[in-house]
Tab-separated table of C-alpha atoms in Angstrom:
chain	number	residue	atom	x	y	z
A	1	MET	CA	-11.808	39.001	16.365
A	2	VAL	CA	-12.385	38.151	19.560
A	3	LYS	CA	-9.496	38.223	22.418
A	4	ALA	CA	-9.278	36.550	25.792
A	5	ALA	CA	-6.775	36.653	28.985
A	6	GLY	CA	-7.064	35.685	31.896
A	7	VAL	CA	-6.043	36.177	35.563
A	8	THR	CA	-6.332	35.090	38.802
A	9	ASP	CA	-5.857	36.983	42.461
A	10	VAL	CA	-5.123	35.053	45.742
A	11	GLY	CA	-7.459	38.004	47.379
A	12	LYS	CA	-7.814	38.228	51.059
A	13	VAL	CA	-7.828	35.789	52.425
A	14	ARG	CA	-5.240	32.920	51.265
A	15	GLN	CA	-1.939	33.545	51.301
A	16	ILE	CA	-1.376	30.811	48.072
A	17	ASN	CA	-3.456	31.159	44.625
A	18	GLN	CA	-4.891	27.610	43.851
A	19	ASP	CA	-6.439	28.896	41.169
A	20	SER	CA	-5.543	27.604	37.269
A	21	PHE	CA	-6.675	28.742	33.975
A	22	GLU	CA	-5.056	27.852	30.398
A	23	ILE	CA	-6.390	29.603	27.021
A	24	LEU	CA	-6.039	27.760	24.096
A	25	GLU	CA	-7.078	30.336	21.394
A	26	ASP	CA	-6.978	28.484	18.313
A	27	GLN	CA	-9.361	26.069	19.452
A	28	HIS	CA	-11.826	28.844	21.469
A	29	ILE	CA	-11.712	26.593	24.103
A	30	TYR	CA	-10.916	27.738	27.690
A	31	ILE	CA	-9.956	25.851	30.622
A	32	VAL	CA	-10.474	27.097	34.356
A	33	ALA	CA	-9.720	24.957	37.272
A	34	ASP	CA	-10.555	26.421	40.646
A	35	GLY	CA	-8.265	26.106	43.599
A	36	MET	CA	-9.590	23.872	46.871
A	37	GLY	CA	-10.479	26.930	49.690
A	38	GLY	CA	-7.608	26.473	50.924
A	39	HIS	CA	-6.707	22.881	51.078
A	40	ALA	CA	-2.989	20.937	50.942
A	41	ALA	CA	-1.990	21.295	47.884
A	42	GLY	CA	-4.902	22.643	46.176
A	43	ASP	CA	-2.981	24.997	44.095
A	44	GLN	CA	-1.312	21.633	42.903
A	45	ALA	CA	-4.484	20.069	42.097
A	46	SER	CA	-6.002	22.984	39.987
A	47	LYS	CA	-2.643	22.915	37.378
A	48	ILE	CA	-2.678	18.645	37.273
A	49	ALA	CA	-6.484	19.486	36.447
A	50	VAL	CA	-5.497	21.960	33.553
A	51	LYS	CA	-2.714	20.253	32.732
A	52	THR	CA	-4.488	17.303	32.308
A	53	ILE	CA	-7.731	18.037	30.204
A	54	ASN	CA	-4.725	20.063	27.651
A	55	GLU	CA	-3.214	16.871	27.199
A	56	ILE	CA	-6.058	15.102	26.627
A	57	LEU	CA	-7.037	18.526	24.642
A	58	SER	CA	-3.248	18.269	22.374
A	59	ALA	CA	-4.069	14.408	21.321
A	60	TYR	CA	-6.998	15.836	19.755
A	61	ASP	CA	-7.463	17.170	15.720
A	62	PHE	CA	-9.774	19.952	16.278
A	63	SER	CA	-9.078	20.155	11.697
A	64	THR	CA	-10.550	16.885	10.998
A	65	GLU	CA	-13.444	16.010	13.980
A	66	ALA	CA	-15.872	17.649	15.641
A	67	LEU	CA	-16.884	17.943	19.361
A	68	ASP	CA	-20.365	16.511	20.485
């Protein structure tokens, strides 16, 4: 069995970590949204991206349908 984990780090240059991720282990899906290099609201943009992808995938029935 494969286990997944995720971690982000603010690094040495930025004061705010703009990266986001989500692990959907049951579906073997790993969502990673890189921040925007210090641009305004980059942290919000990556959170919205992960949330939107997660919402779209949550409406998908993985037990009866296949991804192309």
